[in-house]
Structures are given as C-alpha cells and as structure tokens.
Coordinates of C-alpha atoms and ligand atoms in Angstrom, one line a residue:
M1 CA 92.1 107.1 99.7
T2 CA 91.1 109.0 101.9
T3 CA 89.6 108.3 105.4
T4 CA 85.5 110.1 104.4
T5 CA 84.9 107.4 102.6
E6 CA 84.8 103.5 104.7
P7 CA 84.8 100.6 102.4
A8 CA 81.9 98.2 102.6
E9 CA 78.7 99.9 104.6
P10 CA 76.0 98.8 105.1
A11 CA 73.5 101.7 104.1
T12 CA 71.4 102.7 107.1
S13 CA 68.2 103.3 106.4
A14 CA 68.2 107.4 106.1
A15 CA 70.8 107.3 103.6
P16 CA 70.0 107.1 100.1
T17 CA 71.3 103.7 98.3
Y18 CA 72.8 105.2 94.5
H19 CA 74.3 103.9 91.7
N20 CA 77.0 103.7 89.4
V21 CA 75.1 105.3 85.2
I22 CA 76.3 102.9 82.5
A23 CA 74.4 103.3 79.3
G24 CA 71.6 105.0 81.0
E25 CA 71.1 102.3 83.9
R26 CA 71.2 102.6 87.0
A27 CA 73.8 99.8 88.3
P28 CA 75.9 98.3 90.9
A29 CA 78.9 98.0 91.4
V30 CA 79.3 94.4 89.0
S31 CA 81.3 93.1 92.9
G32 CA 78.5 94.7 95.3
A33 CA 81.2 96.4 97.1
T34 CA 79.6 100.2 98.6
F35 CA 81.4 103.2 100.4
S36 CA 79.5 105.8 101.9
S37 CA 80.4 109.5 101.6
R38 CA 79.4 111.6 105.0
N39 CA 79.2 115.1 106.0
P40 CA 82.6 116.5 106.7
A41 CA 80.5 118.7 109.4
N42 CA 79.2 115.5 111.3
H43 CA 80.7 112.2 110.2
E44 CA 77.9 110.1 112.0
E45 CA 75.7 112.0 108.7
I46 CA 75.7 109.7 105.2
V47 CA 75.2 111.5 103.0
G48 CA 74.7 108.1 100.3
V49 CA 76.4 104.8 99.7
F50 CA 78.2 104.2 96.6
P51 CA 79.2 101.8 94.2
R52 CA 82.7 100.9 95.0
S53 CA 83.5 99.9 91.4
G54 CA 86.4 98.2 90.2
P55 CA 87.5 97.3 86.6
A56 CA 84.3 95.1 85.4
D57 CA 82.5 98.2 86.2
V58 CA 85.0 100.2 84.0
T59 CA 84.8 98.3 81.5
R60 CA 81.4 98.2 81.4
A61 CA 81.2 101.9 81.1
V62 CA 84.1 102.4 78.5
A63 CA 81.8 100.2 76.7
A64 CA 78.9 101.9 76.6
A65 CA 80.7 105.3 76.2
V66 CA 81.9 103.0 73.2
E67 CA 78.8 102.0 71.6
A68 CA 77.3 105.7 72.2
F69 CA 79.9 107.1 70.4
P70 CA 79.1 107.1 66.4
R71 CA 75.1 108.2 66.9
W72 CA 76.2 110.9 69.4
R73 CA 78.5 112.4 67.1
R74 CA 76.5 112.4 64.3
V75 CA 73.2 114.7 66.2
P76 CA 74.1 118.5 65.0
A77 CA 76.7 120.7 67.7
P78 CA 73.2 123.2 67.9
A79 CA 71.2 120.1 69.0
R80 CA 73.9 119.1 71.4
A81 CA 74.3 122.4 72.4
D82 CA 70.1 122.2 73.3
L83 CA 70.4 120.3 75.4
I84 CA 73.9 121.6 77.7
L85 CA 71.9 124.8 77.5
R86 CA 68.3 122.1 79.1
A87 CA 70.9 120.7 82.0
G88 CA 71.4 124.6 82.6
S89 CA 67.8 125.5 83.1
I90 CA 67.2 122.4 85.3
M91 CA 70.4 123.2 87.5
Q92 CA 69.4 127.0 87.4
E93 CA 65.5 125.5 89.3
R94 CA 68.0 123.3 91.3
K95 CA 70.4 125.2 92.5
E96 CA 69.2 126.2 96.2
D97 CA 68.9 121.9 96.5
L98 CA 72.5 121.1 94.6
A99 CA 73.8 123.9 97.2
R100 CA 72.1 122.5 99.8
L101 CA 73.8 118.6 99.6
M102 CA 77.1 119.9 98.7
T103 CA 77.6 121.7 102.0
R104 CA 76.4 118.5 103.4
E105 CA 79.0 116.5 101.4
M106 CA 81.9 118.8 101.4
G107 CA 81.8 121.4 104.0
K108 CA 82.0 125.1 102.2
V109 CA 79.5 127.3 103.5
L110 CA 76.2 127.6 101.2
E111 CA 77.3 130.9 99.4
E112 CA 80.3 129.7 98.1
S113 CA 78.7 126.3 97.1
R114 CA 75.7 128.6 95.5
G115 CA 78.9 129.8 93.6
D116 CA 79.9 126.6 92.4
V117 CA 76.1 125.8 91.3
Q118 CA 76.0 129.2 89.4
E119 CA 79.7 128.5 87.6
G120 CA 78.3 125.4 86.4
I121 CA 74.9 127.2 85.2
D122 CA 77.6 130.0 83.6
M123 CA 79.0 126.8 82.2
A124 CA 76.3 125.4 80.8
K125 CA 75.0 129.3 78.9
Y126 CA 79.1 129.5 77.9
I127 CA 78.9 126.6 76.1
A128 CA 75.8 126.1 74.6
G129 CA 76.8 129.1 72.4
E130 CA 79.5 126.7 71.3
G131 CA 77.1 124.9 69.8
R132 CA 76.4 127.5 66.9
R133 CA 80.3 128.2 66.4
F134 CA 82.2 125.4 67.3
F135 CA 84.6 127.3 64.3
G136 CA 87.0 125.4 62.3
E137 CA 89.3 127.7 60.3
T138 CA 89.5 127.7 55.6
M139 CA 93.0 128.8 54.3
P140 CA 93.9 129.8 50.6
S141 CA 95.2 127.0 49.2
E142 CA 98.6 127.6 47.3
L143 CA 97.2 125.9 44.3
R144 CA 94.7 126.9 42.0
D145 CA 91.1 125.4 42.1
K146 CA 92.2 124.2 45.3
F147 CA 90.2 124.9 48.4
A148 CA 91.9 123.8 52.0
M149 CA 89.7 124.0 56.0
V150 CA 90.5 122.6 59.6
I151 CA 87.1 121.2 61.8
R152 CA 87.4 119.9 64.5
Q153 CA 86.3 116.0 65.6
P154 CA 85.8 114.7 68.7
F155 CA 88.0 111.9 70.0
G156 CA 85.7 109.4 70.8
P157 CA 84.8 108.0 74.6
V158 CA 87.0 110.5 76.8
A159 CA 87.9 110.0 80.5
I160 CA 86.8 112.6 82.7
I161 CA 88.3 112.2 86.5
T162 CA 87.2 115.3 88.7
P163 CA 88.6 116.5 92.5
W164 CA 86.2 117.3 95.6
N165 CA 86.7 120.9 95.7
F166 CA 84.7 121.9 93.2
P167 CA 81.7 119.0 93.0
I168 CA 79.6 121.1 90.4
A169 CA 82.1 123.7 88.7
I170 CA 85.2 121.5 87.3
P171 CA 82.8 118.5 86.1
T172 CA 80.8 120.9 84.0
W173 CA 84.2 122.8 82.4
K174 CA 85.4 118.8 81.6
I175 CA 81.5 117.4 80.8
F176 CA 80.3 120.4 78.8
P177 CA 82.3 120.8 76.4
A178 CA 83.4 117.4 75.6
L179 CA 80.3 116.8 75.1
L180 CA 79.2 119.9 73.0
A181 CA 82.7 118.5 70.8
G182 CA 81.0 115.1 71.0
N183 CA 82.7 113.1 72.8
T184 CA 80.8 110.1 74.9
V185 CA 82.3 110.6 78.7
V186 CA 83.5 108.3 81.5
F187 CA 83.1 110.2 84.3
K188 CA 85.0 109.4 87.6
P189 CA 84.1 111.8 90.6
A190 CA 86.3 112.4 94.1
E191 CA 85.1 110.0 96.2
D192 CA 84.1 112.8 98.6
T193 CA 81.7 113.8 96.6
P194 CA 80.4 111.0 94.6
A195 CA 76.5 112.7 95.4
C196 CA 76.5 115.6 94.1
A197 CA 78.3 114.0 90.7
A198 CA 75.0 111.7 90.7
A199 CA 73.1 115.0 90.6
F200 CA 74.9 116.5 88.2
V201 CA 74.8 112.9 86.0
E202 CA 70.6 112.9 86.6
I203 CA 70.5 116.2 85.3
M204 CA 72.6 115.8 82.3
H205 CA 69.6 112.7 81.7
E206 CA 66.8 114.5 82.6
A207 CA 68.2 117.2 80.0
G208 CA 67.6 114.6 77.1
L209 CA 70.7 113.3 76.8
P210 CA 71.0 109.7 75.2
S211 CA 72.0 106.3 76.6
G212 CA 75.3 105.7 77.6
V213 CA 76.5 109.3 76.4
L214 CA 77.3 110.1 80.1
N215 CA 78.6 107.2 82.0
L216 CA 78.7 107.4 85.9
V217 CA 81.5 105.6 87.7
T218 CA 81.6 106.1 91.5
G219 CA 84.7 105.1 93.7
F220 CA 88.4 104.9 94.8
G221 CA 91.3 106.4 92.3
E222 CA 93.5 103.6 92.4
E223 CA 90.4 101.1 91.7
A224 CA 88.3 103.2 88.9
G225 CA 90.5 105.8 88.2
E226 CA 93.0 103.5 87.5
P227 CA 91.4 101.2 85.2
L228 CA 89.8 103.9 83.1
V229 CA 93.6 105.2 82.3
E230 CA 94.8 102.4 81.3
D231 CA 91.6 101.3 79.3
E232 CA 93.0 101.7 75.7
R233 CA 90.0 102.5 74.2
I234 CA 89.7 105.8 76.2
R235 CA 91.9 108.1 74.1
M236 CA 92.0 111.4 76.2
I237 CA 91.8 111.8 79.7
S238 CA 90.5 115.5 81.7
F239 CA 92.4 115.3 84.9
T240 CA 91.9 118.1 88.0
G241 CA 93.4 117.0 90.8
S242 CA 96.6 116.9 93.3
G243 CA 100.2 116.8 91.3
E244 CA 101.4 113.4 92.5
V245 CA 98.3 111.5 90.9
G246 CA 98.6 113.7 87.9
R247 CA 101.9 112.5 87.3
E248 CA 101.1 108.8 87.3
V249 CA 98.2 109.4 85.5
A250 CA 100.1 110.9 82.6
A251 CA 102.9 108.1 83.2
R252 CA 100.6 105.7 82.6
G253 CA 98.6 107.4 80.1
G254 CA 101.1 108.6 78.2
R255 CA 102.0 105.1 77.8
Q256 CA 99.4 104.7 75.4
L257 CA 100.3 107.9 73.7
K258 CA 96.7 109.5 75.1
K259 CA 95.8 112.8 75.3
I260 CA 96.0 114.1 78.6
S261 CA 95.0 117.6 80.3
L262 CA 96.7 118.2 83.6
E263 CA 95.0 120.6 85.7
L264 CA 97.3 120.3 89.6
G265 CA 98.1 121.8 92.0
G266 CA 98.5 125.7 93.4
K267 CA 101.3 127.5 96.2
N268 CA 99.5 131.1 95.1
P269 CA 100.8 134.4 96.2
I270 CA 99.6 137.9 96.8
I271 CA 101.8 141.1 97.0
V272 CA 100.9 143.5 99.3
M273 CA 102.6 146.3 98.1
D274 CA 103.3 149.6 100.5
D275 CA 101.6 152.0 98.5
A276 CA 98.3 149.1 98.6
D277 CA 95.5 150.4 99.5
L278 CA 95.5 148.3 102.7
G279 CA 91.5 147.4 103.5
L280 CA 91.3 145.9 100.0
A281 CA 94.2 143.9 100.3
L282 CA 93.3 142.6 103.4
E283 CA 89.8 142.1 102.4
G284 CA 91.5 139.9 99.5
A285 CA 94.1 138.1 101.4
L286 CA 90.6 137.0 103.6
W287 CA 89.0 135.8 101.4
G288 CA 91.8 133.9 99.4
A289 CA 93.2 132.4 102.9
F290 CA 90.8 131.3 103.7
G291 CA 87.3 130.7 101.2
T292 CA 86.1 126.8 100.6
S293 CA 88.9 126.3 103.9
G294 CA 91.8 127.0 102.0
Q295 CA 91.0 124.3 100.1
R296 CA 91.0 125.9 96.6
C297 CA 94.1 125.2 94.3
T298 CA 94.0 129.0 93.9
A299 CA 94.3 130.0 97.5
S300 CA 96.0 132.4 98.7
S301 CA 98.2 130.1 100.0
R302 CA 101.5 133.3 100.6
L303 CA 101.3 137.2 101.5
I304 CA 104.3 138.3 100.3
V305 CA 104.1 141.8 102.0
Q306 CA 106.9 144.6 102.1
R307 CA 107.9 145.5 105.2
G308 CA 106.2 149.3 105.0
V309 CA 103.3 147.8 106.1
L310 CA 104.4 144.3 107.1
D311 CA 102.8 145.4 110.7
E312 CA 100.2 147.2 109.9
F313 CA 98.4 144.0 108.0
T314 CA 99.7 141.4 110.0
A315 CA 98.6 142.8 112.8
E316 CA 94.8 143.6 110.9
L317 CA 95.1 140.4 109.4
V318 CA 95.8 138.3 112.5
K319 CA 92.7 140.1 114.2
R320 CA 90.0 139.7 110.9
A321 CA 90.8 135.7 110.6
S322 CA 90.7 135.7 114.3
A323 CA 86.8 136.4 114.3
L324 CA 86.0 134.5 111.2
R325 CA 83.2 132.2 112.2
V326 CA 83.4 128.4 111.8
G327 CA 81.0 125.9 112.0
N328 CA 78.6 124.0 109.5
G329 CA 78.5 125.8 106.4
L330 CA 74.5 125.4 106.3
E331 CA 74.3 128.0 108.8
A332 CA 73.6 131.4 107.9
E333 CA 76.4 133.3 110.0
V334 CA 79.5 130.6 109.3
Q335 CA 82.0 131.6 107.6
M336 CA 84.6 128.8 107.2
G337 CA 83.2 125.3 107.2
P338 CA 85.4 122.2 108.1
V339 CA 88.3 120.7 105.6
V340 CA 86.8 118.0 103.8
N341 CA 87.7 114.2 105.7
Q342 CA 89.9 113.0 108.7
T343 CA 92.8 112.6 106.1
Q344 CA 93.3 116.2 105.7
L345 CA 93.0 117.4 108.5
E346 CA 95.9 115.4 109.6
R347 CA 97.8 116.6 106.5
I348 CA 97.1 120.5 107.7
H349 CA 98.0 120.0 111.4
R350 CA 100.8 118.2 110.1
Y351 CA 102.3 121.2 107.9
T352 CA 101.5 123.2 111.0
G353 CA 104.5 121.1 113.2
I354 CA 106.4 121.2 110.1
G355 CA 106.3 124.9 110.3
I356 CA 106.9 125.4 113.7
E357 CA 110.0 122.8 113.4
E358 CA 111.0 125.4 110.4
G359 CA 111.7 128.3 113.2
A360 CA 108.5 130.4 111.3
T361 CA 105.7 132.3 113.9
L362 CA 102.6 130.8 114.3
L363 CA 100.6 133.9 115.1
L364 CA 96.5 132.4 114.6
G365 CA 95.4 128.9 115.1
G366 CA 97.3 126.1 114.1
R367 CA 95.2 123.3 116.1
V368 CA 92.6 120.9 115.2
L369 CA 89.1 122.2 116.4
D370 CA 87.3 119.6 118.3
D371 CA 85.3 120.2 121.3
A372 CA 81.6 121.4 121.0
P373 CA 80.3 122.3 118.8
Y374 CA 83.3 121.0 116.9
D375 CA 83.7 117.4 117.8
R376 CA 81.7 115.1 115.1
G377 CA 83.2 117.0 112.1
Y378 CA 87.1 118.0 110.4
F379 CA 87.6 121.9 111.9
Y380 CA 90.8 123.3 111.7
A381 CA 91.0 126.8 113.1
P382 CA 92.3 129.4 110.8
T383 CA 95.8 129.3 110.9
I384 CA 98.5 132.4 109.9
F385 CA 102.9 132.0 110.1
G386 CA 104.4 134.6 110.5
H387 CA 108.4 135.2 109.1
V388 CA 108.5 133.0 106.9
T389 CA 110.9 132.4 104.2
A390 CA 110.9 131.0 100.9
D391 CA 113.0 127.8 101.8
M392 CA 110.7 126.8 104.3
R393 CA 108.2 123.8 103.2
I394 CA 105.2 125.7 104.4
A395 CA 106.1 128.3 101.5
Q396 CA 106.8 125.7 98.8
E397 CA 104.5 122.7 99.6
E398 CA 100.7 122.9 98.6
I399 CA 98.7 122.9 102.1
F400 CA 95.2 122.5 101.2
G401 CA 93.8 124.8 104.1
P402 CA 93.0 126.9 106.3
T403 CA 96.6 128.2 107.2
T404 CA 98.3 130.6 104.7
V405 CA 102.0 132.6 105.4
I406 CA 102.9 136.0 106.0
M407 CA 106.6 136.4 104.2
P408 CA 108.3 140.0 104.8
V409 CA 109.8 141.6 101.4
A410 CA 111.6 144.8 100.6
T411 CA 111.3 145.1 97.3
F412 CA 108.5 144.5 94.2
E413 CA 111.7 143.0 92.4
E414 CA 112.4 141.0 95.6
A415 CA 108.8 140.3 95.8
V416 CA 108.1 139.0 92.5
E417 CA 111.2 136.6 93.1
V418 CA 109.6 135.2 95.8
A419 CA 106.6 134.7 94.4
N420 CA 108.3 133.2 91.6
G421 CA 110.5 130.9 93.3
V422 CA 108.0 127.9 94.0
K423 CA 107.3 124.8 91.3
Y424 CA 103.5 125.8 91.3
G425 CA 102.5 128.5 88.8
L426 CA 98.5 128.4 88.9
S427 CA 97.7 131.9 90.5
S428 CA 98.9 135.2 92.0
A429 CA 97.9 138.5 93.0
I430 CA 99.1 142.2 93.7
Y431 CA 98.1 145.4 95.6
T432 CA 99.3 147.8 94.6
R433 CA 98.4 151.5 93.5
D434 CA 101.1 152.2 91.0
I435 CA 99.9 151.1 87.4
N436 CA 103.9 150.3 86.0
R437 CA 104.5 148.1 88.9
A438 CA 101.0 145.9 88.2
F439 CA 102.0 145.8 84.9
A440 CA 105.6 145.0 85.2
A441 CA 103.8 142.5 87.9
I442 CA 101.4 141.2 85.1
E443 CA 104.5 140.7 82.8
T444 CA 106.7 138.5 85.3
L445 CA 104.9 136.8 87.7
E446 CA 105.1 132.9 86.8
A447 CA 101.7 132.5 86.4
G448 CA 97.9 130.8 84.2
I449 CA 95.7 133.9 86.0
T450 CA 97.4 137.0 87.4
Y451 CA 94.8 139.6 89.5
V452 CA 95.9 143.3 90.0
N453 CA 93.7 144.6 92.9
A454 CA 91.8 141.0 93.9
P455 CA 92.6 137.8 95.6
T456 CA 93.8 135.1 93.4
I457 CA 90.5 133.3 93.8
G458 CA 87.8 134.2 91.6
A459 CA 88.0 132.9 88.1
E460 CA 85.1 133.9 85.6
I461 CA 84.4 130.7 83.3
H462 CA 84.2 132.5 79.7
L463 CA 88.4 133.0 80.1
P464 CA 90.9 130.3 80.1
F465 CA 92.0 128.6 83.2
G466 CA 94.8 126.5 83.7
G467 CA 98.6 127.3 85.0
I468 CA 102.1 126.6 84.2
K469 CA 105.2 125.0 85.3
A470 CA 104.2 121.9 87.7
T471 CA 100.7 123.1 88.0
G472 CA 100.2 121.6 84.7
N473 CA 101.0 120.1 81.4
G474 CA 100.3 123.6 79.0
H475 CA 96.6 122.9 78.6
R476 CA 93.6 125.5 79.1
E477 CA 90.4 124.7 80.3
A478 CA 86.7 126.9 79.8
G479 CA 86.9 129.9 77.7
T480 CA 88.1 129.8 74.8
S481 CA 90.0 126.7 75.2
A482 CA 87.7 124.7 76.2
I483 CA 86.9 123.7 72.9
R484 CA 89.9 123.1 71.9
E485 CA 90.5 120.5 75.1
F486 CA 88.1 118.3 73.4
T487 CA 88.9 118.4 69.6
E488 CA 91.2 116.7 67.4
L489 CA 92.0 119.0 64.5
K490 CA 91.3 117.6 60.8
S491 CA 92.7 119.4 58.3
V492 CA 90.8 118.9 54.6
Y493 CA 92.5 119.4 51.0
I494 CA 89.4 119.8 48.4
D495 CA 90.6 119.9 44.8
Y496 CA 88.2 120.9 42.7
S497 CA 91.2 121.9 39.3
G498 CA 90.2 117.8 37.3
R499 CA 93.8 117.1 37.8
L500 CA 96.3 116.2 39.7
Q501 CA 98.1 119.2 40.6
R502 CA 101.1 118.0 43.7
A503 CA 101.9 120.9 46.4
Q504 CA 105.3 122.7 46.0
I505 CA 105.6 121.0 42.7
D506 CA 103.0 122.6 40.1
T507 CA 103.0 125.5 41.6
E508 CA 102.5 127.8 38.3
Ligands
NAD601 P1 92.8 113.2 94.4 O1 94.8 113.8 93.4 O2 93.7 112.9 95.1 O3 92.1 113.0 93.5 C1 91.6 113.4 92.0 C2 91.4 112.3 91.5 O4 91.8 111.8 90.8 C3 90.0 111.5 92.3 O5 88.8 111.5 91.7 C4 90.5 110.2 92.5 O6 89.8 109.1 92.8 C5 91.6 110.2 91.3 N1 92.1 109.0 91.4 C6 93.1 109.7 92.8 N2 94.4 108.6 92.9 C7 94.2 107.7 91.0 C8 95.2 106.7 90.4 N3 95.7 106.5 90.9 N4 94.1 107.0 89.1 C9 93.4 107.6 88.3 N5 93.1 108.3 89.5 C10 93.5 108.4 90.2 O7 92.8 115.5 94.4 P2 91.9 115.8 95.2 O8 92.4 115.0 96.7 O9 90.2 114.8 95.2 O10 91.5 117.6 95.2 C11 92.6 118.3 95.9 C12 94.4 118.1 94.6 O11 93.3 119.2 93.6 C13 94.8 119.8 95.3 O12 96.1 119.2 94.9 C14 94.5 120.7 94.1 O13 95.5 121.8 94.2 C15 94.2 119.7 92.5 N6 93.1 120.9 92.3 C16 93.7 122.0 91.2 C17 93.0 122.9 90.4 C18 93.2 123.8 89.2 O14 92.9 123.5 88.3 N7 94.3 123.5 89.5 C19 91.4 122.5 91.1 C20 90.8 121.9 91.9 C21 91.7 121.2 92.7

C-alpha cells in the first residue's frame, strides 16, 4: 500500500469525486470508503477522490463481467475491433488532456506522458487490425474426408491488474487484446493512478462499449486486487507489477489453475564497449537511466563499461546528469519529474545508503530534494554510483528510481557475464561498432529484449514485450503475442465421410 493515497479522506471542493464503473453504472464503494490520488510534484494537490473498493465491489464487478460475456463474445471480432479503433480516435483527440492528467497524477514529464498516451493509440490501431485477422489454423487430417482446424476462443471474464508507471499504455496493452478476443474485463488499476484509469474507461464507453464488458474497480492491492485474484469466476489474470506481488498473484491464482500472465521487474544493463560511439552511448545512458525518473521496468539501471572508455564515460555522464533539470513535469524546460510517492522516495534513498555501505562510490546525487521549489513533492536527485561490483545489492536489486550504477569490465565476455548475473531478464543493450560483437550479444544476453546502439527503453507495440528469468513466467504482451495471451485454443475435427473413422487405426 502506498502513502500517496490516504484512506477515507473527505473530498475537497477542488478535487473531483470518481466512481467505480460496474455494469456500465457509476458506483461508489459499497463501504462508502474513499482514497485520494495526489500530484507527486505537489502532494497538497488532490487529483481526485476514488472508491476504496473491497471484496463486495469486486464481487459485483465480476458478476457484471460474467453477465456481459455471452453477448460480447457473439459480437463479430471485426465489430469489436471497430469499437477499439473508435476508442483510439478519441484518445488521439484527447491526447493532450490525457497527457496532462498523467503528469499531474504520476509525475513523468509531459513529453513522456504524451508518448505513453501515443502508445495506447498505437495499440488501438494495431489490435483493431487483428479484428480482421484473429487467425486460427487449418491442417490436414490423417484420415480421408476429414477436416482439421484450430480456432481461438475467449476465456470469459479476465482480471487486469496494472502498475502506475505507464498508466494508459499498460492498460491498453492488456485491455484492447482482451476485448478484441471476446473476453470481458475487470480492471484494477494501481492506487497511484486511478484518474488515468477512469479517463480511459470513460473513453471506452464513449466509443460504444456495451455495459459490463469493461468494469473498473479502484482501490488498494490487498483490498481490491486480492479478492479479484481469488474470485473463481475469473479464469485468466494479466498482471504487471513488482516481483513480490506477482509471486503472490501466481500462488493464489495458481491454486485455482488460472492462466496467469506476469510482467515483473528488471535490472537492465547497457554494455558500453571501447569501440562504441561514446556520444551516442552517453545520450542513451542518460535517457535510459533517468527517463521517467528511472521508474520504468526497462530502465537502464546498470551501465557496464569497458575500461578503455570508463573514465571518459563516467566523467561525461556525471556532467550531463548533473545538468538535468528536475521539477514539475508540466513545466516545459523540466527533463525529470518527481518519483511517484513517499514510499518510493524512501526506498530509493535507502538504496543510496546501502550503496555507500557496500563501498560503492557515490558520484552524483544521493539525496532527497526537499528545499524550495521541491519541498511539496517527492523529488530525488539524479544519482550515479561508480566502482560498483556485481555482488553489491545496488547492482542486483531493482531500485525503480533515478539511480544507476557504473560497473567496470575488461572484456566483452566479462561484460556479458556481469549483464547476465542478476535474477531478472527484461531488457538489455550494447553499444559497439563491431557487428560480430553485436550479434554475439544478441545471442548471449539473457533478456526478452536486446537493443543494439540504443538504450534499454523504447519498446514498440507491434513487437512482443516481456522478459525471462524472474521478470515473468514465460508470457509476452503486445505484438504477435497479444491475442495469443488472451485466447484459449480449440482443436476442431469435422468428419464428412459418413462413417466412423478411427484415428491411428483406420489409416488405410
Ligand atoms: P505493485 O506490485 O506494488 O502493484 C501492481 C498492482 O498490483 C497494483 O495495481 C496494486 O494495487 C496491485 N496489487 C498489490 N498487491 C496486490 C495483491 N496482494 N493482490 C493483487 N493485486 C495486488 O507494483 P507497482 O509499484 O505498481 O509497479 C512497479 C513495479 O512494476 C516494478 O517492479 C516494475 O518493474 C514493474 N513493472 C513491470 C513492467 C513489465 O512489463 N515487466 C512494466 C511496468 C512496471
């Protein structure tokens, strides 16, 4: 549970009150409890007041999704796609408003918030195209006068549980393909970004989504997320968030044999070889480490640098990072916003202490920015550690803030070994001009994504997204995997011989 959201706080006149959306109706929490979402750049500003939902609200939302399912699955896929495309057009029209709301609610700078919304728009276009594909397969039967095919079918009501760092993009990665495939949805967004979620759900209904097909339940993980995971009527769960909660979701849902798709954390390396274009590598490292204040699952949180360029790379990165303009992301010149809440701020600062204790050299930052104009927000200085070794916790654990570490290596082989020496395997990158090394890195880096001469962030929606090892449980979102994630396969045999034909026996 986070501390931006203080329970049962009365609405101020300035802050709008929001509702859950269940069966197309706006509804407060059954208990009447609320929580507020605050602007992390100014925590005195309440973005909105939301239902603090519990099991009773979740039960109602799942019931609505169950009821809506038989009708929705019968809507032809191209018609479901039209609706998603319409939602994408509305998002396009409201891109600026949505982006501003996002920056106010979770802090990333406006340009990045626009990118987040754009990702949702791209996803709408891509998934709408799937409505006229939604391919199955045909294959020959081993018997005469017999036809064989595989078709895709929806699960039924599915649960979508999302984090706060991509408050529009991540829900669209999940909700668009889930709906296109004919599932109905109960959506539990992060407690730090319920306003973005509410704006998205409203757009879906404006686009013509029938009641009950997409239900929104706001609230905290333990109170609203857990009962959703436990509800027996939910057959599939798509979760993005921390490894800790992901494991819990997998254990609870797994006991009921649900399909569970997990996208979890990362500790993503950029390898910088001696032969790299150093200017390019520095630009990439700066963007990869400090974009979204480092709060991306794909953030470049480890910079593995060959010794020949180590001193120059380090000095120049420190210089460039110290010049980053930190502030309220709505202000045009600001390059890095606040972190999302007090809990995150404390966690990031705790890791600074750990790094110092472990013997790493603090090269930049390492402090909470709490004097004016930062005193009403959750601001942390861009932070760089040098002389970091692979066994240190700051080189192993996800910090999820504007902290990156520089790890010196002698050779390419050592760089790959260090890169692979963590439990996570989401994104990875190498800067080199040597094509052989680039391909060797593509082959050997243990990650779901590898970039060459680009930082670890920058996924495009038409490629599968996800990671290996502790980053997930073998699933991929978006791209060609998107529909696969949200469908069951049915194998179909049609015997038009008019007689009993026994497979494996009557083969003559
Ligand atoms: P989190 O795990 O705290 O919360 C994620 C969601 O789970 C929230 O909606 C939360 O309310 C809910 N939740 C919490 N406890 C729950 C429970 N017991 N049962 C059901 N739901 C519960 O994560 P966060 O702080 O919102 O996000 C940051 C994390 O997400 C980081 O670890 C980051 O790496 C990860 N992330 C991963 C990806 C990816 O695609 N791999 C993308 C973005 C973020």
